[in-house]
Amino acid sequence: MTDRDPNEPMTEEELHHIVHLPKVELHTHFEGMAPPAFIRGLAKEKKVDISKIFRPDGSYDYRDFWHFLEVYEAATSVLKKPEDFARLCTAVLEKSAENDVVYQETFISPDFCGGGDVGAWKEYLHAIEDAATAAERDFGITLRGIVTCIRHNGPDQARAAARCAAETAGGFITGFGMGGDEKQGKQRDFAWAFDCAREAGLQLTTHAGEWNGPQEVRDAVEDLGVSRIGHGVNAYTDIALLEMLAEQDITLEVCPGSNVFLGVFPALKDHPIQKLRDRGVNVTISTDDPPFFHTTMRQEYAALAKTFGWGEEVFRELNATAIGAAFCDKATREAITKQLERK
Ligand code: HPA
Ligand code: ZN
């Protein structure tokens, strides 16, 4: 498929059309989608003082990725009961639907939902799933959950997360993944957890190649056997690895706004997403933790269209790639594919 000529100015009408296209989003962190006002409201209700994580303008306040992880955990600390996560689910799906997202996958961590206890996890999950079912009816957005271990919490906690995932695999829970601090430990330290999830029929993804280089992406594929990679963008310097990703049909969950906001690349024009596409790697677009990175899916589409001159056909191709790589069953994939055909 040919891209439009980036030298030709894009009309306002064209841009408006692109920004409002139906979208598939594969890489979001459930708590990371929480608007700061929602978290402040819960903190007030529960009389928890987390005022230090907010700037005077009300947005989340942090210095860098590692401080972000601390602020993230402080924000998440006010989500104490299954009911709190149900309210979060409704709030975030309404926002995603406002951005024309018709299908979304989100990372949900047993570490925050019962601490790895299977019985407690099931209660949290039921509450989230009920809220997601209501949101599908009310807002027209379909959600699937990827149970996620947290790398800096270590392999033992990851094993507990994998057991929770295995016990609830099927239906709403379709995948297993890993987020957290990529600088701690190795992908292979988590092989037991990923094997456990795979044996339970779950599809696999892990954060790799956001902060570490191409070897991390190679490790993710070779040591954990994932079919998708969270970010993976630092693979761009290793041509042999790009060939391997293309050959093995691995899909990258690229979050351009997140990468720029956190300083992985200085500006969107320096982001390797076009290079990755040119090498035949499957790429998709997501927001990661939208309020933390001051982005939305509509903003991502607008910025990409303007920076790379991508026309409607490129975004339709990105969405086709995303639904093709989605961790959902055949019937869901077919239903969403129909929704994506909307003009
Ligand atoms: N990256 C890695 N781990 C995370 C993130 C993220 O953006 N959000 C929450 N945990
Ligand atoms: Zn992420």
CSV table of C-alpha atoms and ligand atoms in Angstrom, one decimal:
chain,number,residue,atom,x,y,z
A,1,MET,CA,0.0,0.0,0.0
A,2,THR,CA,1.5,3.4,-0.9
A,3,ASP,CA,1.7,6.2,1.6
A,4,ARG,CA,0.4,9.7,0.6
A,5,ASP,CA,3.0,12.2,-0.6
A,6,PRO,CA,4.2,14.0,2.6
A,7,ASN,CA,5.0,17.1,0.6
A,8,GLU,CA,1.4,17.6,-0.2
A,9,PRO,CA,-0.3,19.5,2.5
A,10,MET,CA,-3.0,17.5,4.3
A,11,THR,CA,-6.3,19.3,4.3
A,12,GLU,CA,-8.2,20.0,7.6
A,13,GLU,CA,-10.9,17.7,6.4
A,14,GLU,CA,-8.5,14.8,5.7
A,15,LEU,CA,-6.9,15.2,9.2
A,16,HIS,CA,-10.3,15.4,10.9
A,17,HIS,CA,-11.3,12.2,9.1
A,18,ILE,CA,-8.1,10.4,10.2
A,19,VAL,CA,-8.4,11.5,13.8
A,20,HIS,CA,-12.0,10.2,14.0
A,21,LEU,CA,-11.3,6.8,12.5
A,22,PRO,CA,-12.4,3.7,14.5
A,23,LYS,CA,-9.4,2.4,16.4
A,24,VAL,CA,-7.9,-0.7,18.0
A,25,GLU,CA,-5.6,-0.1,21.0
A,26,LEU,CA,-3.5,-3.0,22.3
A,27,HIS,CA,-1.1,-1.4,24.9
A,28,THR,CA,-2.6,0.3,27.9
A,29,HIS,CA,-2.0,-0.1,31.6
A,30,PHE,CA,-5.4,-0.2,33.4
A,31,GLU,CA,-4.5,2.0,36.4
A,32,GLY,CA,-2.3,4.1,34.1
A,33,MET,CA,-5.5,5.3,32.2
A,34,ALA,CA,-6.9,6.8,35.4
A,35,PRO,CA,-7.5,10.5,35.1
A,36,PRO,CA,-5.8,12.4,37.9
A,37,ALA,CA,-9.1,13.8,39.1
A,38,PHE,CA,-10.5,10.3,39.5
A,39,ILE,CA,-7.5,9.3,41.7
A,40,ARG,CA,-7.8,12.5,43.7
A,41,GLY,CA,-11.5,11.9,44.2
A,42,LEU,CA,-10.8,8.3,45.6
A,43,ALA,CA,-7.9,9.6,47.8
A,44,LYS,CA,-10.3,12.2,49.3
A,45,GLU,CA,-13.0,9.5,49.9
A,46,LYS,CA,-10.5,7.2,51.6
A,47,LYS,CA,-8.7,10.0,53.4
A,48,VAL,CA,-5.3,9.1,51.9
A,49,ASP,CA,-2.9,12.0,51.4
A,50,ILE,CA,-1.2,11.6,48.0
A,51,SER,CA,-1.1,15.3,47.2
A,52,LYS,CA,2.6,15.2,46.5
A,53,ILE,CA,2.1,13.2,43.3
A,54,PHE,CA,0.1,16.1,41.7
A,55,ARG,CA,1.3,19.4,40.2
A,56,PRO,CA,-0.6,22.6,41.0
A,57,ASP,CA,-2.4,22.3,37.7
A,58,GLY,CA,-3.8,18.9,38.8
A,59,SER,CA,-1.7,16.7,36.5
A,60,TYR,CA,0.6,13.9,37.7
A,61,ASP,CA,4.0,15.0,38.8
A,62,TYR,CA,7.2,13.0,38.1
A,63,ARG,CA,10.7,13.5,36.9
A,64,ASP,CA,11.5,10.5,34.7
A,65,PHE,CA,10.4,6.9,34.0
A,66,TRP,CA,11.6,5.5,37.3
A,67,HIS,CA,10.0,8.3,39.3
A,68,PHE,CA,6.9,7.7,37.1
A,69,LEU,CA,6.8,4.1,38.3
A,70,GLU,CA,6.8,5.3,42.0
A,71,VAL,CA,4.1,7.9,41.3
A,72,TYR,CA,2.1,5.3,39.4
A,73,GLU,CA,2.2,3.0,42.5
A,74,ALA,CA,1.2,5.8,44.8
A,75,ALA,CA,-1.8,6.7,42.6
A,76,THR,CA,-2.8,3.0,42.4
A,77,SER,CA,-2.7,2.7,46.2
A,78,VAL,CA,-6.1,4.5,46.5
A,79,LEU,CA,-7.7,1.7,44.5
A,80,LYS,CA,-8.4,-0.6,47.4
A,81,LYS,CA,-11.5,-2.7,46.6
A,82,PRO,CA,-13.0,-4.5,43.6
A,83,GLU,CA,-15.6,-1.8,43.5
A,84,ASP,CA,-12.9,0.9,43.0
A,85,PHE,CA,-11.5,-1.0,40.0
A,86,ALA,CA,-15.0,-1.3,38.6
A,87,ARG,CA,-15.4,2.5,38.8
A,88,LEU,CA,-12.0,2.9,37.2
A,89,CYS,CA,-13.1,0.6,34.4
A,90,THR,CA,-16.2,2.6,33.6
A,91,ALA,CA,-14.3,5.9,33.7
A,92,VAL,CA,-11.5,4.8,31.4
A,93,LEU,CA,-13.6,3.0,28.9
A,94,GLU,CA,-15.8,6.1,28.5
A,95,LYS,CA,-12.7,8.1,27.7
A,96,SER,CA,-11.4,5.5,25.3
A,97,ALA,CA,-14.7,5.4,23.5
A,98,GLU,CA,-14.6,9.2,23.2
A,99,ASN,CA,-11.4,8.6,21.2
A,100,ASP,CA,-13.3,6.2,18.8
A,101,VAL,CA,-11.5,3.1,20.3
A,102,VAL,CA,-13.7,0.2,19.5
A,103,TYR,CA,-11.5,-2.6,20.9
A,104,GLN,CA,-8.9,-2.2,23.6
A,105,GLU,CA,-6.6,-4.5,25.6
A,106,THR,CA,-5.4,-3.5,29.0
A,107,PHE,CA,-2.7,-4.8,31.4
A,108,ILE,CA,-4.3,-5.7,34.8
A,109,SER,CA,-2.0,-6.7,37.6
A,110,PRO,CA,-2.8,-9.1,40.4
A,111,ASP,CA,-0.1,-7.3,42.4
A,112,PHE,CA,-2.5,-4.4,42.7
A,113,CYS,CA,-5.7,-6.6,42.8
A,114,GLY,CA,-5.3,-8.9,45.9
A,115,GLY,CA,-1.5,-9.1,45.9
A,116,GLY,CA,-1.3,-12.4,44.0
A,117,ASP,CA,-4.0,-14.3,46.0
A,118,VAL,CA,-6.1,-16.2,43.5
A,119,GLY,CA,-9.4,-15.9,45.5
A,120,ALA,CA,-9.0,-12.2,45.9
A,121,TRP,CA,-7.9,-11.8,42.3
A,122,LYS,CA,-11.2,-13.5,41.2
A,123,GLU,CA,-13.2,-11.0,43.1
A,124,TYR,CA,-11.4,-8.0,41.5
A,125,LEU,CA,-11.7,-9.5,38.1
A,126,HIS,CA,-15.4,-10.2,38.4
A,127,ALA,CA,-16.0,-6.5,39.3
A,128,ILE,CA,-13.9,-5.3,36.4
A,129,GLU,CA,-15.5,-7.7,33.9
A,130,ASP,CA,-19.0,-6.7,34.9
A,131,ALA,CA,-18.1,-3.0,34.4
A,132,ALA,CA,-16.5,-3.8,31.0
A,133,THR,CA,-19.7,-5.6,29.9
A,134,ALA,CA,-21.8,-2.6,30.9
A,135,ALA,CA,-19.4,-0.3,29.1
A,136,GLU,CA,-19.6,-2.4,25.9
A,137,ARG,CA,-23.4,-2.0,26.0
A,138,ASP,CA,-23.3,1.8,26.9
A,139,PHE,CA,-20.2,3.1,25.0
A,140,GLY,CA,-19.7,0.5,22.2
A,141,ILE,CA,-16.2,-0.5,23.2
A,142,THR,CA,-14.9,-4.1,23.8
A,143,LEU,CA,-12.2,-4.7,26.4
A,144,ARG,CA,-10.0,-7.7,27.0
A,145,GLY,CA,-7.6,-8.1,29.9
A,146,ILE,CA,-3.9,-9.1,29.8
A,147,VAL,CA,-2.8,-10.3,33.3
A,148,THR,CA,0.5,-8.6,33.9
A,149,CYS,CA,3.4,-9.2,36.2
A,150,ILE,CA,5.7,-6.4,37.3
A,151,ARG,CA,9.3,-6.9,36.5
A,152,HIS,CA,10.7,-5.0,39.5
A,153,ASN,CA,8.6,-7.0,41.9
A,154,GLY,CA,10.6,-10.1,40.9
A,155,PRO,CA,10.0,-13.7,39.6
A,156,ASP,CA,8.2,-15.0,42.7
A,157,GLN,CA,5.5,-12.4,42.5
A,158,ALA,CA,5.4,-13.0,38.7
A,159,ARG,CA,4.7,-16.7,39.4
A,160,ALA,CA,1.8,-15.7,41.7
A,161,ALA,CA,0.5,-13.4,38.9
A,162,ALA,CA,0.8,-16.3,36.4
A,163,ARG,CA,-1.2,-18.6,38.7
A,164,CYS,CA,-3.9,-16.0,38.9
A,165,ALA,CA,-3.8,-15.7,35.1
A,166,ALA,CA,-4.0,-19.5,34.6
A,167,GLU,CA,-6.9,-19.8,37.0
A,168,THR,CA,-8.9,-17.1,35.1
A,169,ALA,CA,-7.8,-17.8,31.5
A,170,GLY,CA,-10.4,-17.7,28.7
A,171,GLY,CA,-13.2,-15.2,28.0
A,172,PHE,CA,-12.2,-11.8,29.2
A,173,ILE,CA,-8.6,-12.7,30.1
A,174,THR,CA,-6.8,-13.6,26.9
A,175,GLY,CA,-3.2,-12.8,27.5
A,176,PHE,CA,-0.3,-12.6,30.0
A,177,GLY,CA,2.4,-9.9,30.0
A,178,MET,CA,5.1,-8.1,31.9
A,179,GLY,CA,5.6,-4.4,32.6
A,180,GLY,CA,7.7,-2.5,35.1
A,181,ASP,CA,11.4,-1.6,35.2
A,182,GLU,CA,13.1,-3.1,32.2
A,183,LYS,CA,16.5,-2.4,33.8
A,184,GLN,CA,15.9,-5.0,36.6
A,185,GLY,CA,16.6,-8.7,36.0
A,186,LYS,CA,16.4,-10.5,32.7
A,187,GLN,CA,13.5,-11.7,30.6
A,188,ARG,CA,14.5,-15.3,31.2
A,189,ASP,CA,14.1,-14.9,35.0
A,190,PHE,CA,10.3,-14.8,34.2
A,191,ALA,CA,10.3,-17.9,31.9
A,192,TRP,CA,8.3,-20.0,34.5
A,193,ALA,CA,5.5,-17.5,34.7
A,194,PHE,CA,5.3,-17.2,30.9
A,195,ASP,CA,5.4,-21.0,30.4
A,196,CYS,CA,2.6,-21.3,33.0
A,197,ALA,CA,0.5,-18.7,31.2
A,198,ARG,CA,1.1,-20.3,27.8
A,199,GLU,CA,0.1,-23.7,29.1
A,200,ALA,CA,-3.2,-22.1,30.2
A,201,GLY,CA,-3.8,-21.0,26.6
A,202,LEU,CA,-2.9,-17.4,27.1
A,203,GLN,CA,-1.1,-15.3,24.4
A,204,LEU,CA,2.0,-13.5,25.5
A,205,THR,CA,3.6,-10.0,25.4
A,206,THR,CA,6.3,-8.3,27.4
A,207,HIS,CA,7.8,-4.8,27.6
A,208,ALA,CA,11.2,-4.8,25.9
A,209,GLY,CA,13.4,-2.4,24.0
A,210,GLU,CA,11.9,0.8,25.5
A,211,TRP,CA,14.9,1.5,27.8
A,212,ASN,CA,17.2,-1.4,26.9
A,213,GLY,CA,18.7,-2.1,23.5
A,214,PRO,CA,17.9,-4.6,20.7
A,215,GLN,CA,19.2,-7.6,22.8
A,216,GLU,CA,16.3,-7.2,25.2
A,217,VAL,CA,13.9,-7.6,22.3
A,218,ARG,CA,15.7,-10.7,21.1
A,219,ASP,CA,15.6,-12.1,24.6
A,220,ALA,CA,11.9,-11.5,24.8
A,221,VAL,CA,11.3,-13.5,21.7
A,222,GLU,CA,13.8,-16.3,22.3
A,223,ASP,CA,13.5,-16.7,26.1
A,224,LEU,CA,9.8,-16.0,26.6
A,225,GLY,CA,8.3,-16.9,23.2
A,226,VAL,CA,6.1,-13.8,23.1
A,227,SER,CA,4.2,-13.0,19.9
A,228,ARG,CA,4.0,-9.3,20.7
A,229,ILE,CA,6.4,-6.8,22.3
A,230,GLY,CA,5.5,-3.8,24.4
A,231,HIS,CA,7.4,-0.9,22.7
A,232,GLY,CA,10.3,-2.8,21.1
A,233,VAL,CA,11.3,0.4,19.4
A,234,ASN,CA,15.0,0.1,20.2
A,235,ALA,CA,15.1,-2.8,17.9
A,236,TYR,CA,15.5,-0.3,15.1
A,237,THR,CA,19.3,-0.2,15.1
A,238,ASP,CA,19.6,-4.0,14.5
A,239,ILE,CA,18.7,-5.0,11.0
A,240,ALA,CA,19.0,-8.7,11.6
A,241,LEU,CA,16.6,-8.4,14.5
A,242,LEU,CA,14.1,-6.5,12.4
A,243,GLU,CA,14.3,-9.2,9.8
A,244,MET,CA,13.6,-11.8,12.5
A,245,LEU,CA,10.6,-9.8,13.9
A,246,ALA,CA,9.2,-9.5,10.4
A,247,GLU,CA,9.8,-13.2,9.6
A,248,GLN,CA,8.3,-14.4,12.8
A,249,ASP,CA,5.3,-12.1,12.5
A,250,ILE,CA,6.0,-10.4,15.9
A,251,THR,CA,3.9,-7.3,16.5
A,252,LEU,CA,5.2,-4.2,18.2
A,253,GLU,CA,2.9,-2.3,20.5
A,254,VAL,CA,4.3,1.1,19.7
A,255,CYS,CA,3.4,4.1,22.0
A,256,PRO,CA,4.9,7.1,20.2
A,257,GLY,CA,3.6,9.8,22.5
A,258,SER,CA,4.8,7.9,25.6
A,259,ASN,CA,8.2,7.5,24.1
A,260,VAL,CA,8.5,11.2,23.3
A,261,PHE,CA,7.1,12.3,26.7
A,262,LEU,CA,9.5,10.1,28.6
A,263,GLY,CA,12.5,11.1,26.4
A,264,VAL,CA,13.2,7.8,24.7
A,265,PHE,CA,13.3,9.9,21.5
A,266,PRO,CA,13.7,13.7,21.5
A,267,ALA,CA,10.7,14.4,19.2
A,268,LEU,CA,8.2,12.5,17.2
A,269,LYS,CA,10.1,13.2,14.0
A,270,ASP,CA,13.0,11.3,15.5
A,271,HIS,CA,10.9,8.2,16.4
A,272,PRO,CA,11.8,5.1,14.4
A,273,ILE,CA,8.2,4.0,13.7
A,274,GLN,CA,8.5,4.8,10.0
A,275,LYS,CA,11.8,2.9,9.8
A,276,LEU,CA,10.2,-0.1,11.5
A,277,ARG,CA,7.3,-0.1,9.0
A,278,ASP,CA,9.7,0.3,6.1
A,279,ARG,CA,11.5,-2.9,7.3
A,280,GLY,CA,8.2,-4.8,7.2
A,281,VAL,CA,7.8,-5.1,11.0
A,282,ASN,CA,4.2,-5.2,12.3
A,283,VAL,CA,3.5,-2.0,14.2
A,284,THR,CA,0.5,-0.7,16.0
A,285,ILE,CA,-0.4,2.5,17.9
A,286,SER,CA,-1.2,2.8,21.6
A,287,THR,CA,-1.2,5.4,24.4
A,288,ASP,CA,0.4,3.4,27.3
A,289,ASP,CA,-0.8,5.5,30.2
A,290,PRO,CA,-2.6,8.4,28.5
A,291,PRO,CA,-3.1,11.0,31.3
A,292,PHE,CA,0.4,10.4,32.6
A,293,PHE,CA,1.9,11.2,29.2
A,294,HIS,CA,-0.7,13.9,28.3
A,295,THR,CA,-2.0,12.0,25.2
A,296,THR,CA,-5.1,10.4,23.8
A,297,MET,CA,-5.6,8.1,20.8
A,298,ARG,CA,-6.9,11.1,18.8
A,299,GLN,CA,-3.8,13.1,19.6
A,300,GLU,CA,-1.6,10.2,18.6
A,301,TYR,CA,-3.3,9.9,15.2
A,302,ALA,CA,-3.1,13.7,14.6
A,303,ALA,CA,0.6,13.9,15.5
A,304,LEU,CA,1.5,10.9,13.4
A,305,ALA,CA,-0.5,12.2,10.4
A,306,LYS,CA,1.2,15.6,10.6
A,307,THR,CA,4.7,14.4,11.3
A,308,PHE,CA,5.0,11.5,8.9
A,309,GLY,CA,2.3,12.6,6.3
A,310,TRP,CA,0.4,9.4,6.8
A,311,GLY,CA,-3.0,9.3,5.1
A,312,GLU,CA,-6.1,7.3,5.9
A,313,GLU,CA,-4.9,4.2,4.2
A,314,VAL,CA,-1.9,4.0,6.6
A,315,PHE,CA,-4.1,4.2,9.7
A,316,ARG,CA,-6.5,1.6,8.3
A,317,GLU,CA,-3.5,-0.7,7.8
A,318,LEU,CA,-2.3,-0.1,11.3
A,319,ASN,CA,-5.7,-1.0,12.7
A,320,ALA,CA,-5.9,-4.1,10.5
A,321,THR,CA,-2.5,-5.1,11.9
A,322,ALA,CA,-3.7,-4.4,15.4
A,323,ILE,CA,-6.9,-6.5,15.2
A,324,GLY,CA,-4.9,-9.2,13.5
A,325,ALA,CA,-2.5,-9.3,16.5
A,326,ALA,CA,-5.2,-8.8,19.1
A,327,PHE,CA,-5.5,-11.5,21.8
A,328,CYS,CA,-9.1,-12.2,21.2
A,329,ASP,CA,-11.2,-15.1,19.7
A,330,LYS,CA,-12.2,-15.4,16.1
A,331,ALA,CA,-15.8,-14.2,16.6
A,332,THR,CA,-14.6,-11.0,18.4
A,333,ARG,CA,-11.9,-10.4,15.7
A,334,GLU,CA,-14.5,-10.7,13.0
A,335,ALA,CA,-17.0,-8.4,14.7
A,336,ILE,CA,-14.3,-5.7,15.3
A,337,THR,CA,-13.0,-6.0,11.8
A,338,LYS,CA,-16.5,-5.1,10.6
A,339,GLN,CA,-16.6,-2.1,12.9
A,340,LEU,CA,-13.2,-1.0,11.5
A,341,GLU,CA,-14.7,-0.9,8.0
A,342,ARG,CA,-16.8,2.1,9.0
A,343,LYS,CA,-16.1,5.0,6.6
B,1,HPA,N1,5.8,1.0,31.3
B,1,HPA,C1,6.3,0.0,32.1
B,1,HPA,N2,5.6,-0.4,33.2
B,1,HPA,C2,4.5,0.3,33.5
B,1,HPA,C3,4.0,1.3,32.7
B,1,HPA,C4,4.7,1.7,31.6
B,1,HPA,O1,4.4,2.6,30.8
B,1,HPA,N3,2.9,1.8,33.3
B,1,HPA,C5,2.7,1.0,34.4
B,1,HPA,N4,3.7,0.1,34.5
B,2,ZN,ZN,3.5,0.0,28.8
